[in-house]
XYZ file of C-alpha atoms in Angstrom:
702
model
C 199.460 70.086 206.731
C 202.862 72.341 207.467
C 205.486 74.212 204.588
C 202.558 73.847 201.994
C 205.242 74.383 198.191
C 204.276 73.365 194.607
C 205.375 69.728 194.188
C 205.909 67.153 191.913
C 204.219 63.752 192.868
C 206.529 60.898 193.028
C 205.883 59.151 189.647
C 208.136 56.518 188.231
C 208.168 53.190 189.484
C 211.855 52.504 188.769
C 213.193 55.079 191.348
C 209.963 55.370 194.065
C 210.198 52.059 195.743
C 208.293 50.204 198.360
C 208.688 47.186 200.482
C 205.684 44.724 200.568
C 203.940 47.036 197.707
C 202.948 49.920 200.119
C 203.106 51.397 203.452
C 203.003 48.659 206.476
C 201.704 49.098 209.593
C 203.766 47.593 212.419
C 203.368 45.833 215.570
C 201.871 48.106 218.379
C 203.260 45.875 220.778
C 206.988 46.598 221.273
C 210.144 43.754 220.790
C 211.200 43.316 225.009
C 215.020 43.532 225.353
C 216.690 39.927 226.124
C 218.475 39.750 229.130
C 220.250 36.598 229.637
C 223.199 36.671 232.625
C 226.564 35.056 231.877
C 227.300 32.139 232.222
C 230.001 29.569 231.913
C 228.256 27.335 229.506
C 228.277 30.680 227.511
C 231.750 31.844 228.464
C 233.353 28.942 227.386
C 232.764 30.620 223.678
C 234.328 33.748 224.812
C 237.923 32.191 224.767
C 238.960 29.752 221.972
C 242.876 28.759 220.848
C 243.918 27.596 217.545
C 247.864 27.410 216.620
C 249.670 29.105 219.084
C 247.018 32.115 219.252
C 244.452 32.663 221.868
C 240.817 35.039 220.509
C 238.875 36.777 223.156
C 235.376 37.302 221.859
C 234.653 40.360 223.740
C 231.213 39.435 225.150
C 231.070 43.350 226.063
C 230.162 46.297 223.819
C 232.999 48.074 223.353
C 231.870 51.967 223.124
C 235.198 54.129 225.381
C 234.886 52.644 228.375
C 237.532 50.366 226.956
C 236.262 47.271 228.269
C 238.348 45.717 225.673
C 241.372 45.986 227.335
C 239.669 45.025 230.977
C 238.716 41.583 229.315
C 241.690 41.288 227.709
C 243.368 41.393 231.297
C 241.754 39.076 232.447
C 242.398 36.113 229.898
C 245.768 36.793 229.638
C 245.678 36.957 233.297
C 243.708 33.428 233.595
C 246.035 32.231 230.925
C 249.243 32.800 231.897
C 250.192 34.309 228.384
C 251.297 37.318 227.258
C 249.747 40.796 226.283
C 249.903 39.935 222.209
C 249.814 36.452 222.243
C 245.492 37.144 222.819
C 243.786 38.902 219.610
C 240.473 41.022 220.753
C 237.013 40.130 218.665
C 234.046 41.857 218.769
C 230.970 39.314 219.269
C 227.949 39.367 216.763
C 224.448 37.530 217.019
C 225.566 34.017 215.373
C 226.873 33.582 218.853
C 224.651 32.569 221.799
C 223.007 35.689 223.731
C 223.817 38.459 225.826
C 222.949 41.051 228.090
C 223.124 44.495 226.519
C 225.786 46.570 227.431
C 224.456 48.952 230.291
C 224.450 50.105 233.612
C 228.405 49.308 234.239
C 228.529 46.123 234.780
C 230.823 44.069 232.568
C 233.541 43.558 234.881
C 231.122 42.741 237.658
C 228.994 40.266 235.892
C 231.984 39.002 233.414
C 234.768 39.441 234.651
C 234.499 35.369 236.696
C 232.918 33.872 234.146
C 235.743 34.593 231.555
C 238.490 33.890 234.216
C 236.776 30.549 234.674
C 236.188 29.651 230.571
C 240.671 30.766 230.678
C 241.274 28.989 233.539
C 239.659 25.805 232.198
C 241.666 26.275 228.331
C 244.481 27.284 230.221
C 244.421 22.848 232.138
C 242.969 21.518 229.221
C 246.132 22.837 226.439
C 248.442 22.028 229.578
C 247.158 18.216 229.203
C 247.946 18.622 225.711
C 244.170 19.346 224.144
C 245.008 21.264 221.109
C 240.866 20.428 219.205
C 237.881 20.523 220.219
C 235.564 21.353 222.696
C 236.734 22.113 226.096
C 233.809 22.150 229.373
C 234.329 25.330 231.851
C 234.558 23.765 235.611
C 233.828 26.094 238.092
C 236.596 26.167 240.411
C 236.517 28.864 243.548
C 236.870 32.121 243.666
C 240.620 31.919 245.236
C 241.667 29.918 242.801
C 241.055 32.259 239.873
C 244.549 34.212 239.119
C 242.872 37.505 238.214
C 241.273 37.183 241.702
C 244.924 37.803 243.167
C 248.061 39.817 242.736
C 250.123 39.685 239.956
C 250.039 39.577 236.470
C 247.850 41.553 234.545
C 245.282 42.443 237.439
C 246.007 45.799 238.989
C 248.508 47.119 236.337
C 248.509 49.399 232.886
C 248.804 47.221 229.229
C 248.418 48.915 226.173
C 244.649 50.179 225.426
C 242.900 47.969 222.746
C 242.330 49.183 219.867
C 244.271 52.246 220.391
C 246.606 52.377 218.279
C 243.636 51.835 215.427
C 241.762 54.691 216.803
C 244.781 57.287 216.503
C 245.740 56.185 213.160
C 242.279 56.159 211.331
C 242.095 52.006 211.397
C 237.988 51.103 211.019
C 236.376 50.112 214.029
C 232.862 52.292 213.642
C 229.939 51.563 211.667
C 230.726 54.643 210.089
C 233.850 53.107 208.814
C 232.982 50.425 207.282
C 232.341 50.007 203.484
C 231.069 47.670 201.731
C 231.430 46.392 197.847
C 228.812 48.816 196.049
C 227.994 50.898 198.947
C 225.531 53.296 198.722
C 224.920 55.945 201.409
C 221.077 56.864 202.580
C 219.164 59.334 204.880
C 215.447 59.197 205.777
C 213.961 62.856 206.093
C 210.996 63.091 208.816
C 209.057 66.056 209.504
C 209.955 69.328 211.942
C 207.415 68.173 214.794
C 207.502 66.224 217.649
C 207.724 62.532 217.541
C 204.568 61.993 219.837
C 202.409 63.788 216.574
C 201.317 62.058 213.521
C 202.944 62.856 210.261
C 204.444 61.470 207.418
C 205.226 63.234 203.976
C 202.928 63.631 201.605
C 204.436 65.335 198.147
C 208.092 66.039 196.828
C 209.708 67.328 193.745
C 211.192 63.839 192.235
C 211.887 65.968 189.024
C 214.324 68.416 191.221
C 216.042 65.676 193.227
C 217.031 63.209 190.059
C 219.072 66.771 188.819
C 221.564 65.972 191.551
C 224.642 64.333 191.134
C 224.313 61.624 192.738
C 220.686 60.350 193.013
C 219.835 57.127 193.152
C 216.005 56.576 194.254
C 213.554 57.783 196.865
C 212.243 54.569 199.459
C 208.512 55.467 200.904
C 208.721 52.637 203.076
C 211.413 53.337 205.194
C 210.271 50.624 208.192
C 208.748 51.673 211.387
C 207.941 55.032 212.499
C 210.150 57.175 214.888
C 207.071 57.492 217.675
C 204.999 58.640 214.980
C 206.850 59.900 212.867
C 206.983 58.565 209.257
C 209.633 59.050 206.587
C 211.408 59.696 203.270
C 213.941 57.964 202.597
C 216.949 59.522 200.257
C 219.441 56.662 198.868
C 222.948 58.685 197.094
C 226.002 57.120 195.356
C 227.954 59.397 197.556
C 227.537 61.234 200.969
C 228.173 64.768 199.768
C 224.334 64.360 197.973
C 221.851 63.763 200.657
C 221.840 67.099 201.716
C 221.135 68.661 198.423
C 218.856 65.365 197.706
C 217.104 66.640 200.630
C 216.798 70.655 199.747
C 215.737 69.466 196.049
C 212.844 67.511 197.251
C 211.333 70.502 199.139
C 209.236 67.798 200.929
C 205.602 68.030 201.715
C 204.989 66.859 205.700
C 201.282 66.294 206.857
C 201.416 66.505 210.649
C 198.394 65.847 212.960
C 198.092 68.817 215.139
C 198.081 67.926 218.632
C 195.400 68.640 221.289
C 196.692 70.923 223.022
C 200.473 72.639 223.045
C 202.315 70.900 225.948
C 205.170 73.552 228.239
C 207.021 70.121 229.200
C 208.107 72.318 232.368
C 204.659 72.915 233.408
C 203.542 69.160 232.797
C 206.090 68.176 235.669
C 205.784 70.930 238.070
C 206.225 69.444 241.141
C 204.182 72.391 242.903
C 200.726 72.106 240.658
C 201.266 68.252 241.179
C 201.076 67.579 244.620
C 198.761 70.479 245.498
C 196.509 67.413 243.683
C 197.427 65.210 246.628
C 200.819 62.786 247.902
C 202.583 61.473 244.546
C 201.995 57.616 244.059
C 205.312 56.000 244.029
C 206.744 56.017 246.988
C 210.486 54.735 246.877
C 211.660 55.872 251.234
C 208.186 54.827 252.666
C 208.967 57.020 256.577
C 206.567 58.931 257.597
C 207.559 62.395 258.491
C 205.871 64.302 261.665
C 203.863 67.470 260.276
C 204.705 70.510 261.162
C 207.587 73.481 259.649
C 210.408 72.738 257.974
C 213.563 73.987 258.808
C 214.711 73.700 254.985
C 212.450 73.869 251.754
C 213.730 73.549 248.296
C 212.277 73.342 244.817
C 214.752 71.989 242.624
C 213.856 72.271 238.514
C 216.339 70.047 235.479
C 216.131 70.591 232.233
C 216.177 67.929 229.657
C 219.360 67.357 228.549
C 221.180 65.676 225.500
C 223.517 62.153 225.693
C 225.903 64.306 223.461
C 228.033 61.187 221.982
C 230.969 62.422 219.596
C 229.477 60.102 216.992
C 226.062 60.741 215.731
C 224.470 56.515 215.478
C 224.953 55.182 212.301
C 224.318 51.976 211.094
C 225.346 49.483 207.288
C 223.241 47.119 205.722
C 223.533 44.675 203.450
C 220.658 42.400 202.106
C 221.466 39.939 199.070
C 217.568 38.520 199.331
C 217.932 35.799 201.476
C 220.048 37.025 204.339
C 220.692 40.210 205.927
C 224.050 41.746 207.546
C 223.616 44.814 209.420
C 226.790 46.718 211.469
C 225.729 48.244 214.162
C 227.555 50.937 216.965
C 224.382 49.373 219.442
C 224.395 48.907 222.912
C 222.372 45.332 222.369
C 223.367 43.713 218.555
C 220.637 40.492 220.020
C 217.671 42.896 220.373
C 218.386 44.628 216.898
C 218.734 41.648 215.427
C 214.891 40.466 217.450
C 213.561 44.213 216.484
C 214.604 43.906 212.729
C 213.154 40.026 212.567
C 209.612 41.543 213.832
C 209.678 44.610 211.642
C 211.277 43.017 208.360
C 209.170 39.679 208.691
C 212.534 37.536 208.556
C 214.002 34.424 210.330
C 215.960 35.349 213.045
C 218.861 32.746 211.285
C 217.546 34.974 208.225
C 219.523 38.380 210.399
C 223.650 38.552 211.418
C 224.468 42.013 213.129
C 227.945 42.614 213.639
C 228.859 44.770 216.580
C 231.434 47.892 215.857
C 232.883 50.431 218.507
C 230.857 53.050 219.265
C 232.329 56.656 219.373
C 230.016 57.204 223.237
C 226.452 55.916 223.699
C 225.911 56.583 227.422
C 222.209 54.760 227.420
C 221.481 56.770 224.076
C 222.269 53.794 222.044
C 220.025 50.667 223.131
C 217.053 50.980 221.136
C 216.409 50.213 217.067
C 216.376 53.573 215.054
C 219.251 54.043 212.026
C 219.982 49.919 211.981
C 216.222 50.022 210.748
C 216.160 52.626 208.538
C 219.878 51.828 206.911
C 217.642 48.310 206.547
C 215.148 49.297 204.641
C 216.534 51.134 202.747
C 218.988 48.174 201.570
C 216.141 45.850 200.643
C 214.722 48.910 198.103
C 218.149 49.404 196.477
C 219.591 46.371 196.200
C 222.770 47.570 196.925
C 224.569 48.302 200.666
C 223.464 51.301 202.372
C 225.162 53.110 205.231
C 222.807 55.744 206.961
C 224.424 57.821 209.919
C 222.382 60.599 211.211
C 223.697 63.794 211.266
C 224.300 66.141 214.908
C 219.979 67.688 214.387
C 218.827 64.155 213.380
C 220.430 62.720 216.707
C 218.759 65.873 219.098
C 215.836 65.521 217.421
C 214.915 61.564 217.224
C 217.037 60.341 220.018
C 215.403 59.939 223.160
C 217.647 62.311 225.997
C 217.830 62.365 230.001
C 214.316 63.565 231.353
C 213.601 66.856 232.976
C 212.444 66.678 236.608
C 211.399 69.062 238.831
C 211.975 68.286 242.981
C 210.702 69.459 246.288
C 212.473 68.526 249.190
C 212.229 69.294 252.815
C 214.129 68.613 255.996
C 213.792 68.984 259.141
C 216.706 67.976 261.968
C 216.527 68.182 265.816
C 219.874 69.680 267.247
C 221.981 68.446 264.352
C 220.769 65.574 263.301
C 218.080 64.985 260.486
C 214.732 64.133 262.568
C 212.834 63.959 259.395
C 212.860 64.218 255.574
C 210.614 64.488 252.235
C 211.689 64.440 249.023
C 208.847 64.592 245.678
C 209.809 64.394 242.196
C 207.714 64.644 239.358
C 209.413 64.043 235.946
C 209.236 61.530 232.897
C 210.507 57.629 231.705
C 214.119 56.372 231.508
C 213.417 52.248 231.716
C 210.345 52.352 230.312
C 210.686 54.996 227.535
C 208.685 56.740 225.573
C 210.492 55.849 222.378
C 209.682 52.652 222.911
C 205.963 51.565 224.571
C 203.331 53.113 223.175
C 201.007 55.240 225.304
C 198.417 52.546 226.714
C 201.782 49.943 227.941
C 203.744 52.266 229.253
C 200.140 53.238 231.423
C 200.533 49.906 232.421
C 204.113 50.099 233.364
C 203.245 53.100 235.433
C 200.440 51.986 237.562
C 202.255 48.300 238.579
C 206.050 49.124 238.071
C 206.976 52.853 238.066
C 210.302 53.302 236.528
C 213.438 52.000 238.389
C 215.537 54.372 236.338
C 213.479 58.165 238.002
C 213.538 56.285 241.030
C 217.596 55.925 241.488
C 219.259 57.585 244.046
C 216.125 58.874 245.669
C 216.995 56.495 248.437
C 219.891 58.593 250.363
C 222.517 56.590 251.896
C 222.261 58.962 254.587
C 220.363 58.117 258.367
C 217.655 60.803 258.007
C 215.133 59.553 260.844
C 211.897 59.819 259.401
C 212.397 59.394 256.033
C 209.986 59.268 252.587
C 210.532 59.956 248.554
C 208.252 59.186 246.449
C 207.875 60.570 242.253
C 204.746 60.987 239.096
C 205.747 59.628 235.970
C 204.702 62.382 233.206
C 204.576 61.454 229.208
C 206.273 64.503 227.300
C 206.476 65.035 223.913
C 209.868 64.372 223.266
C 211.189 61.013 224.108
C 213.042 60.586 227.336
C 215.191 57.694 228.333
C 218.150 55.895 229.492
C 220.761 58.192 230.357
C 224.473 57.989 232.030
C 223.901 56.976 235.982
C 219.689 57.080 235.121
C 217.987 59.585 237.719
C 221.417 58.909 239.984
C 222.926 62.035 239.526
C 220.558 64.822 238.898
C 218.534 62.782 242.180
C 222.274 63.486 244.330
C 222.530 66.943 242.828
C 219.234 67.513 244.589
C 219.697 65.320 247.363
C 223.587 66.229 248.305
C 222.615 69.629 247.968
C 219.153 69.282 250.916
C 222.260 67.834 253.061
C 224.417 70.428 252.256
C 222.015 73.068 253.370
C 221.111 70.898 256.623
C 224.632 70.902 257.585
C 224.985 74.547 257.815
C 221.946 75.286 259.472
C 223.377 72.744 261.895
C 225.863 75.232 261.502
C 228.249 72.004 261.396
C 231.149 71.626 258.886
C 229.439 69.687 255.821
C 231.872 66.560 255.399
C 231.999 66.103 259.257
C 227.678 66.115 259.058
C 228.025 63.941 256.613
C 229.808 61.356 258.270
C 227.361 62.150 261.263
C 225.121 60.724 259.570
C 226.859 57.412 258.130
C 226.555 53.851 258.613
C 228.020 52.579 255.572
C 231.868 51.631 256.340
C 232.850 52.048 252.352
C 230.900 54.991 251.980
C 232.409 57.154 255.715
C 236.168 55.758 253.915
C 235.860 57.104 250.321
C 234.448 60.298 251.801
C 237.365 60.496 254.669
C 239.717 59.355 251.858
C 238.802 62.861 250.056
C 238.575 64.986 253.197
C 242.571 64.115 253.374
C 243.256 64.193 249.669
C 241.737 67.638 249.481
C 243.125 69.047 252.414
C 239.925 70.136 253.711
C 239.995 70.388 256.952
C 242.658 73.059 256.994
C 240.540 75.291 253.229
C 238.175 78.071 253.942
C 235.063 76.376 252.696
C 234.841 80.481 251.136
C 237.296 82.735 250.345
C 237.547 86.397 248.497
C 240.662 86.406 245.682
C 241.522 88.751 243.687
C 237.876 90.112 242.493
C 236.886 86.482 242.468
C 235.145 84.430 244.661
C 236.235 81.300 246.119
C 234.429 78.450 247.487
C 234.487 74.523 247.733
C 231.805 71.966 249.032
C 231.711 68.327 249.438
C 229.009 65.293 247.615
C 229.295 61.570 248.173
C 227.068 58.286 247.379
C 226.521 54.822 246.129
C 225.711 53.785 243.342
C 223.090 51.018 242.436
C 224.440 49.538 246.310
C 228.192 47.944 245.197
C 230.359 51.378 243.855
C 231.255 54.893 246.647
C 232.155 57.655 245.510
C 233.148 61.328 246.952
C 234.082 64.787 245.143
C 235.057 67.931 246.626
C 235.259 70.983 244.344
C 236.865 74.073 244.193
C 234.896 77.066 242.500
C 235.473 80.443 241.629
C 232.441 83.083 240.784
C 233.406 86.149 238.863
C 230.939 89.689 239.091
C 229.443 88.537 236.931
C 227.828 85.931 237.737
C 229.957 83.606 235.830
C 231.322 80.002 237.644
C 234.737 78.208 236.748
C 235.405 75.016 238.821
C 239.196 75.091 239.010
C 239.958 71.719 240.882
C 237.974 68.013 241.639
C 239.199 66.325 243.934
C 237.369 62.941 243.787
C 238.018 59.227 245.502
C 236.279 56.032 243.988
C 235.903 52.519 245.375
C 234.214 49.933 243.602
C 236.253 46.455 244.735
C 238.491 44.762 242.376
C 240.560 47.174 240.446
C 241.597 45.546 237.293
C 242.564 48.347 235.157
C 243.499 51.866 237.258
C 243.723 54.151 234.011
C 240.580 53.252 232.724
C 238.563 53.595 235.965
C 240.174 56.553 236.599
C 239.262 57.474 232.871
C 235.407 56.943 234.298
C 235.811 59.033 237.021
C 237.341 61.840 235.057
C 234.262 61.281 232.207
C 231.946 61.291 234.906
C 233.709 65.097 236.572
C 233.302 66.442 233.133
C 229.531 65.139 232.781
C 228.748 66.211 236.706
C 230.466 69.576 235.222
C 227.275 69.539 232.874
C 224.825 69.143 234.627
C 225.113 71.861 236.739
C 227.030 73.982 234.161
C 225.965 73.389 230.568
C 223.106 70.787 230.401
C 219.765 71.590 228.887
C 218.598 71.179 225.300
C 215.686 74.199 223.583
C 212.539 72.641 222.550
C 209.953 74.568 220.344
C 205.830 73.300 219.951
C 207.323 69.885 221.920
C 210.572 69.201 219.432
C 213.707 69.757 220.137
C 215.443 72.191 217.916
C 219.487 72.195 218.041
C 221.175 71.740 215.055
C 225.298 71.827 216.251
C 226.842 71.679 220.093
C 226.768 75.003 220.307
C 222.847 75.062 220.560
C 223.003 72.623 223.095
C 226.450 73.618 225.003
C 228.825 71.286 226.816
C 231.914 71.368 228.639
C 234.775 72.392 226.588
C 238.225 71.143 227.424
C 239.302 74.727 227.692
C 236.677 74.549 230.973
C 238.617 71.041 232.404
C 240.171 71.829 235.699
C 242.448 70.156 237.414
C 242.003 66.871 238.473
C 242.885 64.925 241.714
C 241.613 61.125 241.754
C 242.630 57.960 244.277
C 241.210 54.793 243.950
C 240.707 52.590 247.113
C 241.429 49.152 246.242
C 240.495 46.154 247.993
C 239.197 42.461 248.440
C 235.627 43.352 247.726
C 234.213 41.936 244.156
C 234.743 43.666 241.377
C 231.844 46.178 240.727
C 230.544 49.125 238.517
C 232.733 52.294 238.045
C 231.013 53.182 234.567
C 228.962 55.998 236.484
C 229.669 56.285 239.576
C 230.917 59.162 239.976
C 228.083 60.828 238.242
C 226.134 60.296 242.323
C 229.055 62.773 243.888
C 230.226 65.192 241.331
C 227.151 67.827 240.881
C 226.817 68.043 244.181
C 229.608 69.026 245.044
C 229.642 71.510 242.799
C 226.850 72.363 243.240
C 227.277 73.232 247.080
C 231.056 75.177 245.974
C 228.959 77.870 244.596
C 227.348 77.839 247.808
C 229.786 78.263 250.064
C 231.416 80.868 247.371
C 228.323 82.655 247.071
C 226.180 82.579 249.927
C 223.108 81.282 247.585
C 221.922 77.942 247.112
C 221.394 76.971 243.305
C 218.122 75.610 242.318
C 217.211 75.881 238.626
C 219.988 73.826 236.554
C 221.980 74.904 234.685
C 222.883 77.832 236.403
C 223.178 80.891 233.898
C 224.936 84.149 234.418
C 222.179 85.821 232.881
C 219.705 84.744 236.262
C 222.286 84.611 238.836
C 224.588 87.107 238.617
C 222.011 89.884 240.687
C 221.705 87.368 243.571
C 225.480 86.283 243.080
C 227.007 90.023 242.307
C 225.160 91.937 245.038
C 226.492 89.742 247.769
C 230.085 89.533 246.275
C 229.307 93.494 246.570
C 228.119 93.249 250.117
C 230.988 91.066 251.390
C 233.816 92.868 249.617
C 232.657 96.466 250.422
C-alpha cells in the first residue's frame, strides 16, 4: 500500500456505479488497428453534390497539418468549381473504414483517389445527372487536373477552419456540449503503469460535500497498462479538482521486483558486452581493426507536448453510443470500445474532431474509454479531458535511446560503418501490447519505428547497423518521425565527424558519398540558399562563438530535406539557434504554405531534440505536471528561418515529418563547429557543457 490515510469505504449504491455489477476482466489480446488502403469505390463516398453545393467528407483526421485545405484544393481543382462551392465535413465511423492518419501519407495516398472521384462526379453533373450513385471510373493520372499546373494546385487559398479557429467556434472534442452534460475524470495511482495498481479506499462523505459532485464510478473501463482507476462525475468542470482532493484515495500498488533505471537498462555498451545486437538494418560486414571515430550518443525520453490535452465526449442512450474523439483513428476507437464494452460496432458511432496536435501520440484508446464508462454509469453525456499531468503520466512517449557509432575512413571515403542502438518500442508500443505478445513481436518482427533512419542514404562501404529493444516501466510509442529524428541526429553527427577527420568541407563530403540525385539536389540547393561556400563554419562574434552545420536525409524513401543551422554559443555554455536554412522536396506541391509550415514545425522539433527535450522520471513514472517540467522551444527562441521547396513532376509524397531527418543533425553539427566539442548527450545542458565549451572559447580568444 502507498499513501495510507484514514478513509471511508463507499457506502451508497445510489452514488457508486458498477458496470455489469462488478469489476470487469478485459481481454489480454489487444484490438488491432485496421489499415484499409484507399480505393476508388471508397473515394466515391468522400465527395457529394446536392443542389449546387459540394460536400467533401474529409477522409483524414485534421490535426493542424491542414490536410483539410489540401484535400479541398484537390476537390476544387478537379471539379472546376470555386473555393466557396465546396464544404468540408469531418468523417465518422458510420462511413466505410479508413486508414489511421499517420506516417505523412495523406496527400501521398489520398489525393489521387479523391481526384478520380471528383473527376467522375464532374462528368456526371456535366451529363445532366443530379442524383444517385456515381461510379468512379479510373483515368490516367495525366488526365487529372490536380496534377497539371493551374487552378488550386501550388497556390495559397484560405485555411479550412482558419476563421473558425480564431473566432473560437467548436471544432475540438473538448468543445462539444450536449444537453445535460456532466464532466468526468479518472484518477489513477502515482506509479508506473507497468505495475498493477487499484483504488482500495476513498472518502466519499467528504467528496459529496463538494458543490457539483454527482457520483463516483468504480469500473472505469480497461486499465491503462496495469493501472486501474476511480472515476469522478461532476456537474461542472471546476468541481473535479476539489472532489479529487476530498476523496483522498488510497491506492494498492504492487511492488515491482526491482527498481528499474531506464537509462541503465538501455546502456548500449553494457548490452554489446553480451554480444551482437539481434535486429540488423544494414547488413554489411565491417572489417576488424581500429576505428577513426568511436562515439556514444545518449538521447532521453521525450513527450509529444501537444497544445491540446486529449479529450472525448460520450453519450449513451441505452442502445446507441456516440463518441466525439480527437483521435488519429476513430475506427480503431470504435473497435476498441466494441471489444471493451461488449457492444456491436453498429451500436457505436465515433465522430472525428479536429485535433490540437497529435504527432503520433493520439493513436490509442484511453480518454475515450474513460468517457464511455462514465457516461454509461451516470446516464448522462460526459466529457473527459485529461490534465497536462495526465498527458505526461498516462500517455506514451518517445523512447530513450543509447547509440554506439564507429567509422573508418580510407582517405576521404568512408570504408566501414557500424551503428548499434538500444531503445524501447515504437510501432509495437507497450501502451497496447502486453509483455507476452511484445516478446513475440521482438522475436519475429523487430520494430520498424526504432529502425527508421538507421539505413543511412550514403555510400559507406562495409556498413552495418543493428538494434535491440527493452520494455521500460514508462510507456513508449510513435512520436513525430518515429525513430528517424533521433537516428538522423546520431548518424549525421558521425558523418560530420568523418568529414572533419578527412579534412573536407562537410557539405562536399556528403555530396561525395551520395548517389541519389534528389538528395544531391536538396543538399546543393541549401548550400546556395545559405551561401555556404562563402560562410565560415566557425567564427567569434563579440563574446559569442558562432558555428554553422549541415545535415540532410531521406524520409521513408520518398521525401528529401537538407538543413543548415547557425548557432551562437555564449561563454556560459548556453546555445541559441540564430538561423536555419532548409530545402525540402516531396514531389508535387499542392499547397506551398502548408508544406513550409510543416518544415517550420519540424525545425522547431529539431531544436527541441538537441536543446530541450527530456522528461523527468521517478520510480518508473513520469513526474512532469506542466510544460516547464518538460520544456519545449519557446517563441522567443525561434531563429530566422529560410525555406525553399523544390517542386517537380514526381508523385506527391509525405511532408509532415521529413525535415526532422536533417534539422537535429544540422544544429548539433553547428554546435560542434562553434566549440570544437562533439555533443553526444542530449539535450545539451549548459551546466554540463559549460566547462568544456568555455575552456575551448577561452583558448581560442586569448
